[in-house]
């Protein structure tokens, strides 16, 4: 069976800044080829290869997406969501020991952990490639890649994008990684819409500007949406944003997407959200063809297929 | 490789009343063909297809049965028993959002949920077929089908069956679905044996009678068993039945199956139970060849194979 | 595709004493053939066969190792870590009923249970082979086999081994099973190093001596290590050993492995540990090529592959 292009070889996948525009172009070519084959005859590119998911905290969405990617390439999966309770005899084996053992069973490890830096610690001792599926406030590079792939697929380009980012821009690793990846492309403009305590950090904004991004701020989403190619709505964590704002419905509505927001969004533009959402987007918006967030979630599969193919063909 | 017959196309599998005698005959033909092939060369009918099990409450038996069916057809599975905790970041994503996302990863979704109507809500938004694996007090159509398949396999017919139903006939969705499916066949007689507070609802009895079923009631299993082709013993939920009756051993024994009960059961007849059991059947009965409940459980695999083949070849 | 040798047929795998030196030699030949094929073209020896893991207590390491073994042979897996909560409707179905049901779905059952004797109870009713993956204070035969396989692989022989066993020799089923298996070989010498309350039972020592093993005791690991071919360090359960000894660092150090211990260990010798460890081995020792414990863990895969191939080709 002819297999789609494999993309470039990779070993550990730890951070978004590993991905240059050249590497991204190759990976996305591979992802598109795989995407077009889904639903056709089964792929067998990773037949005989075994992936372990080692999750120290639940993230069913991310785990299922990685597992679907591996299985759709003809590979197999062993899985645990309870990596913290790795044994009945002892709680608290070190991450390093667990990774060395699981690396003896499988050909790669997909790691989810609550501590920043856990993926690098794992990669330092692992006999097989480690793919970071989120390590606390650290990185979640495959989420950043699927976000970028979505923009590329939906708009047909990554240069000259006008990106409006809304919500909690202080804490979201998703939006930080996406902003940094986007900064590698030409003619990018970003408009930030966030309540004062949740504005994007000055260091990151300065770094984006040094790299040539035009960065603006806006008071409300309504003010910014008319000029957007992409509105990226981030998860608003209840404890950080909604509670202090809940007394003031008007304040809260400055960051929500409603049919009225969509009425101002240009025709060829899209609305993205990393999901899950909890009230930031009115469900009435779902039927709008510009609401791209479920397509964005689905894109996790071909992007992770391309990554796993690259990692396991190294 | 030649594959067994596929059965008719289906999309969502939500309720027992979707299944006409014609559809059932086709499905059971397909199930029998698959059953006869188990243990032989591996089937590859669903090679390259991916099923997601999305369980909001544990039901290991049902989950393993569906997964075994999919894998025995050459397909693959991604699985979660903790669908309620779908993400570490947020509890309480809507069922609809989760189904739309998982429907982007897999080719069908097997859903277990605690709320009646959940399967219909899922089907309304899912991009892929939804198979109801039990939604609270609602439906559990694949259990009803495997019950019917068991009667058909064991007795060689579905017409003219004398069915004795024992236990909690008020609350069990299993017995309700089975009674409704059986009512489509000719010459069916049903005898109900239940303590007064757990008798089958008058509406359902009236509906069965309208459809031509002869319905009787009996005071104790011993009175009814001599004329039975099938004794269907339902799970007696401790909090509903055993507790109030536990003071009165004689009362309780009117609904239990013991070797004495089996002595009165005709030779070609069978004893069924949806399992798990908790004291309703004396383990001394297990060795009797008419004790069909473990064969009944096993029948879940070929019946679900036939269903998945029909759903995924649509 | 040519498959590696299959090993002898087996049915249930319940206890280490099922394994004679002849059977072990055949299994290890099969394991070595499979080991050498890992990383090459996928094996398909168990294509179309289905294994169920039925774990009543978590042991992610053991579960993943069995699952990796089955998948690397081309088989498939259904899995539960919550066998105790087998159903949402009822807690406390008997082990026997659960095994009969799961044995109707799968071609073999890998059982982990907290109660001694559970594997034998399961085998008595199971329609398919049962493999004991640890039953409480009872047996864990596949751990004993992988330990023996490690000695055989690392040293090239099983006769004439000088084995030093350190730690909790009173309670560890691992060390008991290994000692009994080793006693079948010629010229074996064992030196026991344990604090007084955790010395190996007199019955077992007497049995080893009757079978021709030279058994000695030593006060500290340092006294014994110079004459060892294999140092087998057992898990020191905190509540049993470390707590009473923690006041006395010197006492505790008599049972720990440090770079100083390794300096006395002969060149061709090895250090083993069943893992997880919790302070019994200084991590500075990990880089020593004689530290065999991660290779030992990895050996679980080819040994279990050989066992599953033997069990499922019967």
PDB file of C-alpha atoms in Angstrom, chain B residues 92-314:
ATOM      1  CA  UNK B  92     -19.157  19.587  33.038  1.00  0.00           C
ATOM      2  CA  UNK B  93     -18.638  20.000  29.319  1.00  0.00           C
ATOM      3  CA  UNK B  94     -22.004  19.300  27.727  1.00  0.00           C
ATOM      4  CA  UNK B  95     -22.663  15.822  26.371  1.00  0.00           C
ATOM      5  CA  UNK B  96     -23.314  17.466  22.995  1.00  0.00           C
ATOM      6  CA  UNK B  97     -19.866  19.098  22.811  1.00  0.00           C
ATOM      7  CA  UNK B  98     -18.111  15.889  23.882  1.00  0.00           C
ATOM      8  CA  UNK B  99     -20.000  13.849  21.289  1.00  0.00           C
ATOM      9  CA  UNK B 100     -19.175  16.317  18.505  1.00  0.00           C
ATOM     10  CA  UNK B 101     -15.484  16.138  19.431  1.00  0.00           C
ATOM     11  CA  UNK B 102     -15.258  12.354  19.799  1.00  0.00           C
ATOM     12  CA  UNK B 103     -17.269  12.036  16.595  1.00  0.00           C
ATOM     13  CA  UNK B 104     -14.358  13.824  14.911  1.00  0.00           C
ATOM     14  CA  UNK B 105     -11.918  11.142  16.112  1.00  0.00           C
ATOM     15  CA  UNK B 106     -13.836   7.890  15.609  1.00  0.00           C
ATOM     16  CA  UNK B 107     -16.205   6.290  13.092  1.00  0.00           C
ATOM     17  CA  UNK B 108     -18.881   5.493  15.658  1.00  0.00           C
ATOM     18  CA  UNK B 109     -19.629   6.175  19.317  1.00  0.00           C
ATOM     19  CA  UNK B 110     -20.908   3.647  21.835  1.00  0.00           C
ATOM     20  CA  UNK B 111     -22.503   5.713  24.575  1.00  0.00           C
ATOM     21  CA  UNK B 112     -23.398   4.763  28.146  1.00  0.00           C
ATOM     22  CA  UNK B 113     -25.062   7.430  30.219  1.00  0.00           C
ATOM     23  CA  UNK B 114     -27.054   7.682  33.415  1.00  0.00           C
ATOM     24  CA  UNK B 115     -29.750   9.963  31.999  1.00  0.00           C
ATOM     25  CA  UNK B 116     -32.758   8.780  30.026  1.00  0.00           C
ATOM     26  CA  UNK B 117     -32.726  10.284  26.544  1.00  0.00           C
ATOM     27  CA  UNK B 118     -28.971  10.890  26.469  1.00  0.00           C
ATOM     28  CA  UNK B 119     -28.503   8.664  23.415  1.00  0.00           C
ATOM     29  CA  UNK B 120     -31.063  10.660  21.406  1.00  0.00           C
ATOM     30  CA  UNK B 121     -29.426  13.936  22.426  1.00  0.00           C
ATOM     31  CA  UNK B 122     -26.071  12.553  21.309  1.00  0.00           C
ATOM     32  CA  UNK B 123     -27.430  11.283  18.000  1.00  0.00           C
ATOM     33  CA  UNK B 124     -28.945  14.684  17.253  1.00  0.00           C
ATOM     34  CA  UNK B 125     -25.501  16.307  17.023  1.00  0.00           C
ATOM     35  CA  UNK B 126     -23.106  13.443  16.276  1.00  0.00           C
ATOM     36  CA  UNK B 127     -21.283  13.392  12.938  1.00  0.00           C
ATOM     37  CA  UNK B 128     -21.024   9.578  13.230  1.00  0.00           C
ATOM     38  CA  UNK B 129     -23.421   6.788  14.271  1.00  0.00           C
ATOM     39  CA  UNK B 130     -24.292   6.558  17.981  1.00  0.00           C
ATOM     40  CA  UNK B 131     -25.036   3.182  19.565  1.00  0.00           C
ATOM     41  CA  UNK B 132     -26.945   3.363  22.843  1.00  0.00           C
ATOM     42  CA  UNK B 133     -25.267   1.113  25.431  1.00  0.00           C
ATOM     43  CA  UNK B 134     -27.802   2.041  28.097  1.00  0.00           C
ATOM     44  CA  UNK B 135     -29.130   5.451  29.082  1.00  0.00           C
ATOM     45  CA  UNK B 136     -30.425   5.367  32.619  1.00  0.00           C
ATOM     46  CA  UNK B 137     -34.039   4.265  32.904  1.00  0.00           C
ATOM     47  CA  UNK B 138     -34.298   4.659  29.139  1.00  0.00           C
ATOM     48  CA  UNK B 139     -33.207   2.028  26.663  1.00  0.00           C
ATOM     49  CA  UNK B 140     -30.508  -0.642  26.344  1.00  0.00           C
ATOM     50  CA  UNK B 141     -31.384  -1.980  22.896  1.00  0.00           C
ATOM     51  CA  UNK B 142     -28.370  -4.241  22.411  1.00  0.00           C
ATOM     52  CA  UNK B 143     -29.228  -6.088  25.632  1.00  0.00           C
ATOM     53  CA  UNK B 144     -32.755  -6.670  24.293  1.00  0.00           C
ATOM     54  CA  UNK B 145     -31.350  -7.950  21.007  1.00  0.00           C
ATOM     55  CA  UNK B 146     -28.933 -10.375  22.636  1.00  0.00           C
ATOM     56  CA  UNK B 147     -31.765 -11.673  24.824  1.00  0.00           C
ATOM     57  CA  UNK B 148     -33.879 -12.280  21.740  1.00  0.00           C
ATOM     58  CA  UNK B 149     -30.925 -13.827  19.911  1.00  0.00           C
ATOM     59  CA  UNK B 150     -30.448 -16.207  22.826  1.00  0.00           C
ATOM     60  CA  UNK B 151     -34.061 -17.397  22.679  1.00  0.00           C
ATOM     61  CA  UNK B 152     -33.775 -17.798  18.917  1.00  0.00           C
ATOM     62  CA  UNK B 153     -30.478 -19.711  19.155  1.00  0.00           C
ATOM     63  CA  UNK B 154     -31.460 -21.927  22.053  1.00  0.00           C
ATOM     64  CA  UNK B 155     -35.015 -22.777  20.970  1.00  0.00           C
ATOM     65  CA  UNK B 156     -34.703 -22.407  17.204  1.00  0.00           C
ATOM     66  CA  UNK B 157     -37.732 -20.115  16.940  1.00  0.00           C
ATOM     67  CA  UNK B 158     -39.310 -16.884  18.185  1.00  0.00           C
ATOM     68  CA  UNK B 159     -42.950 -17.677  17.453  1.00  0.00           C
ATOM     69  CA  UNK B 160     -45.104 -19.517  19.983  1.00  0.00           C
ATOM     70  CA  UNK B 161     -42.815 -18.867  22.945  1.00  0.00           C
ATOM     71  CA  UNK B 162     -44.194 -19.214  26.473  1.00  0.00           C
ATOM     72  CA  UNK B 163     -42.150 -16.677  28.459  1.00  0.00           C
ATOM     73  CA  UNK B 164     -42.177 -16.509  32.256  1.00  0.00           C
ATOM     74  CA  UNK B 165     -40.752 -13.270  33.633  1.00  0.00           C
ATOM     75  CA  UNK B 166     -39.782 -13.159  37.304  1.00  0.00           C
ATOM     76  CA  UNK B 167     -38.562 -10.519  39.715  1.00  0.00           C
ATOM     77  CA  UNK B 168     -38.663  -6.746  39.468  1.00  0.00           C
ATOM     78  CA  UNK B 169     -40.966  -6.226  36.476  1.00  0.00           C
ATOM     79  CA  UNK B 170     -41.735  -2.614  37.399  1.00  0.00           C
ATOM     80  CA  UNK B 171     -38.292  -1.070  36.944  1.00  0.00           C
ATOM     81  CA  UNK B 172     -36.216  -3.295  34.704  1.00  0.00           C
ATOM     82  CA  UNK B 173     -35.647  -1.751  31.284  1.00  0.00           C
ATOM     83  CA  UNK B 174     -34.302  -5.124  30.159  1.00  0.00           C
ATOM     84  CA  UNK B 175     -37.563  -6.966  30.666  1.00  0.00           C
ATOM     85  CA  UNK B 176     -39.632  -4.128  29.201  1.00  0.00           C
ATOM     86  CA  UNK B 177     -37.610  -4.074  25.978  1.00  0.00           C
ATOM     87  CA  UNK B 178     -37.646  -7.846  25.675  1.00  0.00           C
ATOM     88  CA  UNK B 179     -41.426  -8.021  26.195  1.00  0.00           C
ATOM     89  CA  UNK B 180     -41.979  -5.398  23.496  1.00  0.00           C
ATOM     90  CA  UNK B 181     -39.694  -7.128  21.018  1.00  0.00           C
ATOM     91  CA  UNK B 182     -41.329 -10.523  21.690  1.00  0.00           C
ATOM     92  CA  UNK B 183     -44.789  -9.020  21.107  1.00  0.00           C
ATOM     93  CA  UNK B 184     -43.963  -8.782  17.392  1.00  0.00           C
ATOM     94  CA  UNK B 185     -43.946 -12.566  17.085  1.00  0.00           C
ATOM     95  CA  UNK B 186     -46.895 -14.944  16.758  1.00  0.00           C
ATOM     96  CA  UNK B 187     -48.508 -16.924  19.551  1.00  0.00           C
ATOM     97  CA  UNK B 188     -46.509 -15.470  22.410  1.00  0.00           C
ATOM     98  CA  UNK B 189     -47.679 -16.070  25.984  1.00  0.00           C
ATOM     99  CA  UNK B 190     -46.194 -14.244  28.963  1.00  0.00           C
ATOM    100  CA  UNK B 191     -46.593 -15.062  32.635  1.00  0.00           C
ATOM    101  CA  UNK B 192     -45.531 -12.395  35.130  1.00  0.00           C
ATOM    102  CA  UNK B 193     -44.303 -13.336  38.599  1.00  0.00           C
ATOM    103  CA  UNK B 194     -43.546 -10.316  40.790  1.00  0.00           C
ATOM    104  CA  UNK B 195     -44.255  -9.069  44.293  1.00  0.00           C
ATOM    105  CA  UNK B 196     -47.085  -6.584  44.340  1.00  0.00           C
ATOM    106  CA  UNK B 197     -45.043  -3.337  44.424  1.00  0.00           C
ATOM    107  CA  UNK B 198     -42.853  -4.562  41.559  1.00  0.00           C
ATOM    108  CA  UNK B 199     -45.546  -5.699  39.091  1.00  0.00           C
ATOM    109  CA  UNK B 200     -45.241  -4.693  35.450  1.00  0.00           C
ATOM    110  CA  UNK B 201     -46.936  -1.389  34.662  1.00  0.00           C
ATOM    111  CA  UNK B 202     -50.569  -1.563  33.520  1.00  0.00           C
ATOM    112  CA  UNK B 203     -49.835   0.477  30.388  1.00  0.00           C
ATOM    113  CA  UNK B 204     -47.212  -1.940  29.174  1.00  0.00           C
ATOM    114  CA  UNK B 205     -49.415  -4.967  29.925  1.00  0.00           C
ATOM    115  CA  UNK B 206     -52.308  -3.361  28.023  1.00  0.00           C
ATOM    116  CA  UNK B 207     -50.034  -2.625  25.073  1.00  0.00           C
ATOM    117  CA  UNK B 208     -48.798  -6.220  24.994  1.00  0.00           C
ATOM    118  CA  UNK B 209     -52.390  -7.506  25.041  1.00  0.00           C
ATOM    119  CA  UNK B 210     -53.404  -5.163  22.217  1.00  0.00           C
ATOM    120  CA  UNK B 211     -50.603  -6.653  20.156  1.00  0.00           C
ATOM    121  CA  UNK B 212     -51.962 -10.174  20.715  1.00  0.00           C
ATOM    122  CA  UNK B 213     -49.861 -11.408  23.599  1.00  0.00           C
ATOM    123  CA  UNK B 214     -51.621 -13.620  26.143  1.00  0.00           C
ATOM    124  CA  UNK B 215     -50.566 -12.139  29.502  1.00  0.00           C
ATOM    125  CA  UNK B 216     -51.114 -13.941  32.803  1.00  0.00           C
ATOM    126  CA  UNK B 217     -49.897 -13.405  36.352  1.00  0.00           C
ATOM    127  CA  UNK B 218     -48.762 -16.037  38.822  1.00  0.00           C
ATOM    128  CA  UNK B 219     -48.118 -15.939  42.550  1.00  0.00           C
ATOM    129  CA  UNK B 220     -44.871 -17.836  42.557  1.00  0.00           C
ATOM    130  CA  UNK B 221     -42.321 -19.059  40.069  1.00  0.00           C
ATOM    131  CA  UNK B 222     -43.076 -22.653  41.057  1.00  0.00           C
ATOM    132  CA  UNK B 223     -46.667 -22.261  39.820  1.00  0.00           C
ATOM    133  CA  UNK B 224     -45.539 -21.005  36.398  1.00  0.00           C
ATOM    134  CA  UNK B 225     -42.348 -22.835  35.559  1.00  0.00           C
ATOM    135  CA  UNK B 226     -43.930 -26.085  34.399  1.00  0.00           C
ATOM    136  CA  UNK B 227     -45.411 -24.420  31.311  1.00  0.00           C
ATOM    137  CA  UNK B 228     -42.416 -22.262  30.401  1.00  0.00           C
ATOM    138  CA  UNK B 229     -40.243 -22.366  27.301  1.00  0.00           C
ATOM    139  CA  UNK B 230     -38.160 -19.541  28.735  1.00  0.00           C
ATOM    140  CA  UNK B 231     -37.831 -18.378  32.329  1.00  0.00           C
ATOM    141  CA  UNK B 232     -36.402 -14.850  32.331  1.00  0.00           C
ATOM    142  CA  UNK B 233     -35.198 -14.033  35.819  1.00  0.00           C
ATOM    143  CA  UNK B 234     -34.460 -10.330  36.314  1.00  0.00           C
ATOM    144  CA  UNK B 235     -31.957  -8.741  38.569  1.00  0.00           C
ATOM    145  CA  UNK B 236     -33.538  -8.170  41.953  1.00  0.00           C
ATOM    146  CA  UNK B 237     -32.195  -4.856  43.131  1.00  0.00           C
ATOM    147  CA  UNK B 238     -31.453  -5.185  46.811  1.00  0.00           C
ATOM    148  CA  UNK B 239     -32.828  -1.821  47.767  1.00  0.00           C
ATOM    149  CA  UNK B 240     -36.079  -2.475  45.934  1.00  0.00           C
ATOM    150  CA  UNK B 241     -36.881  -6.070  46.646  1.00  0.00           C
ATOM    151  CA  UNK B 242     -34.677  -8.040  48.953  1.00  0.00           C
ATOM    152  CA  UNK B 243     -34.735  -5.661  51.863  1.00  0.00           C
ATOM    153  CA  UNK B 244     -38.498  -5.520  52.438  1.00  0.00           C
ATOM    154  CA  UNK B 245     -38.756  -9.251  51.807  1.00  0.00           C
ATOM    155  CA  UNK B 246     -35.752 -10.370  53.784  1.00  0.00           C
ATOM    156  CA  UNK B 247     -37.784 -10.890  56.932  1.00  0.00           C
ATOM    157  CA  UNK B 248     -39.825 -13.458  55.087  1.00  0.00           C
ATOM    158  CA  UNK B 249     -37.685 -16.191  53.590  1.00  0.00           C
ATOM    159  CA  UNK B 250     -40.713 -17.953  52.123  1.00  0.00           C
ATOM    160  CA  UNK B 251     -41.831 -14.812  50.321  1.00  0.00           C
ATOM    161  CA  UNK B 252     -38.357 -14.316  48.893  1.00  0.00           C
ATOM    162  CA  UNK B 253     -38.135 -17.914  47.735  1.00  0.00           C
ATOM    163  CA  UNK B 254     -41.201 -17.421  45.540  1.00  0.00           C
ATOM    164  CA  UNK B 255     -38.956 -15.503  43.138  1.00  0.00           C
ATOM    165  CA  UNK B 256     -35.690 -17.448  43.388  1.00  0.00           C
ATOM    166  CA  UNK B 257     -34.488 -20.233  41.098  1.00  0.00           C
ATOM    167  CA  UNK B 258     -33.238 -23.339  42.885  1.00  0.00           C
ATOM    168  CA  UNK B 259     -32.656 -26.951  41.822  1.00  0.00           C
ATOM    169  CA  UNK B 260     -36.289 -27.573  42.877  1.00  0.00           C
ATOM    170  CA  UNK B 261     -37.437 -24.959  40.354  1.00  0.00           C
ATOM    171  CA  UNK B 262     -35.327 -26.590  37.671  1.00  0.00           C
ATOM    172  CA  UNK B 263     -36.868 -29.966  38.431  1.00  0.00           C
ATOM    173  CA  UNK B 264     -40.211 -28.605  37.221  1.00  0.00           C
ATOM    174  CA  UNK B 265     -38.827 -26.784  34.147  1.00  0.00           C
ATOM    175  CA  UNK B 266     -39.540 -28.788  30.941  1.00  0.00           C
ATOM    176  CA  UNK B 267     -36.606 -30.483  29.260  1.00  0.00           C
ATOM    177  CA  UNK B 268     -36.123 -28.316  26.176  1.00  0.00           C
ATOM    178  CA  UNK B 269     -36.677 -25.067  28.079  1.00  0.00           C
ATOM    179  CA  UNK B 270     -34.095 -22.520  29.240  1.00  0.00           C
ATOM    180  CA  UNK B 271     -33.363 -20.211  32.160  1.00  0.00           C
ATOM    181  CA  UNK B 272     -32.093 -16.710  31.328  1.00  0.00           C
ATOM    182  CA  UNK B 273     -30.788 -13.806  33.422  1.00  0.00           C
ATOM    183  CA  UNK B 274     -29.219 -10.536  32.211  1.00  0.00           C
ATOM    184  CA  UNK B 275     -26.547 -10.768  34.925  1.00  0.00           C
ATOM    185  CA  UNK B 276     -25.054  -9.752  37.271  1.00  0.00           C
ATOM    186  CA  UNK B 277     -27.045 -11.836  39.715  1.00  0.00           C
ATOM    187  CA  UNK B 278     -27.013 -11.402  43.437  1.00  0.00           C
ATOM    188  CA  UNK B 279     -28.708 -14.387  44.975  1.00  0.00           C
ATOM    189  CA  UNK B 280     -31.707 -14.792  42.653  1.00  0.00           C
ATOM    190  CA  UNK B 281     -30.271 -18.012  41.205  1.00  0.00           C
ATOM    191  CA  UNK B 282     -28.755 -20.727  43.358  1.00  0.00           C
ATOM    192  CA  UNK B 283     -25.239 -21.467  41.982  1.00  0.00           C
ATOM    193  CA  UNK B 284     -26.141 -25.173  42.151  1.00  0.00           C
ATOM    194  CA  UNK B 285     -28.241 -24.477  39.060  1.00  0.00           C
ATOM    195  CA  UNK B 286     -25.209 -23.393  36.973  1.00  0.00           C
ATOM    196  CA  UNK B 287     -24.291 -26.915  35.895  1.00  0.00           C
ATOM    197  CA  UNK B 288     -27.774 -27.580  34.464  1.00  0.00           C
ATOM    198  CA  UNK B 289     -27.583 -27.447  30.646  1.00  0.00           C
ATOM    199  CA  UNK B 290     -30.813 -25.440  30.626  1.00  0.00           C
ATOM    200  CA  UNK B 291     -29.077 -22.646  32.585  1.00  0.00           C
ATOM    201  CA  UNK B 292     -28.426 -20.397  29.572  1.00  0.00           C
ATOM    202  CA  UNK B 293     -27.274 -17.164  31.267  1.00  0.00           C
ATOM    203  CA  UNK B 294     -23.543 -17.484  30.571  1.00  0.00           C
ATOM    204  CA  UNK B 295     -24.264 -18.416  26.935  1.00  0.00           C
ATOM    205  CA  UNK B 296     -26.626 -15.418  26.881  1.00  0.00           C
ATOM    206  CA  UNK B 297     -23.807 -13.093  28.064  1.00  0.00           C
ATOM    207  CA  UNK B 298     -21.477 -14.532  25.435  1.00  0.00           C
ATOM    208  CA  UNK B 299     -24.090 -13.877  22.730  1.00  0.00           C
ATOM    209  CA  UNK B 300     -23.507 -10.165  23.283  1.00  0.00           C
ATOM    210  CA  UNK B 301     -20.384 -10.483  21.134  1.00  0.00           C
ATOM    211  CA  UNK B 302     -21.847 -11.857  17.857  1.00  0.00           C
ATOM    212  CA  UNK B 303     -24.983  -9.693  18.170  1.00  0.00           C
ATOM    213  CA  UNK B 304     -22.860  -6.563  18.657  1.00  0.00           C
ATOM    214  CA  UNK B 305     -20.583  -7.671  15.811  1.00  0.00           C
ATOM    215  CA  UNK B 306     -23.604  -7.845  13.512  1.00  0.00           C
ATOM    216  CA  UNK B 307     -24.825  -4.441  14.681  1.00  0.00           C
ATOM    217  CA  UNK B 308     -21.434  -2.750  14.324  1.00  0.00           C
ATOM    218  CA  UNK B 309     -20.960  -4.255  10.873  1.00  0.00           C
ATOM    219  CA  UNK B 310     -24.373  -2.928   9.836  1.00  0.00           C
ATOM    220  CA  UNK B 311     -23.763   0.518  11.366  1.00  0.00           C
ATOM    221  CA  UNK B 312     -20.264   0.936   9.937  1.00  0.00           C
ATOM    222  CA  UNK B 313     -21.011  -0.369   6.465  1.00  0.00           C
ATOM    223  CA  UNK B 314     -23.842   2.117   6.007  1.00  0.00           C
TER     224      UNK B 314
END
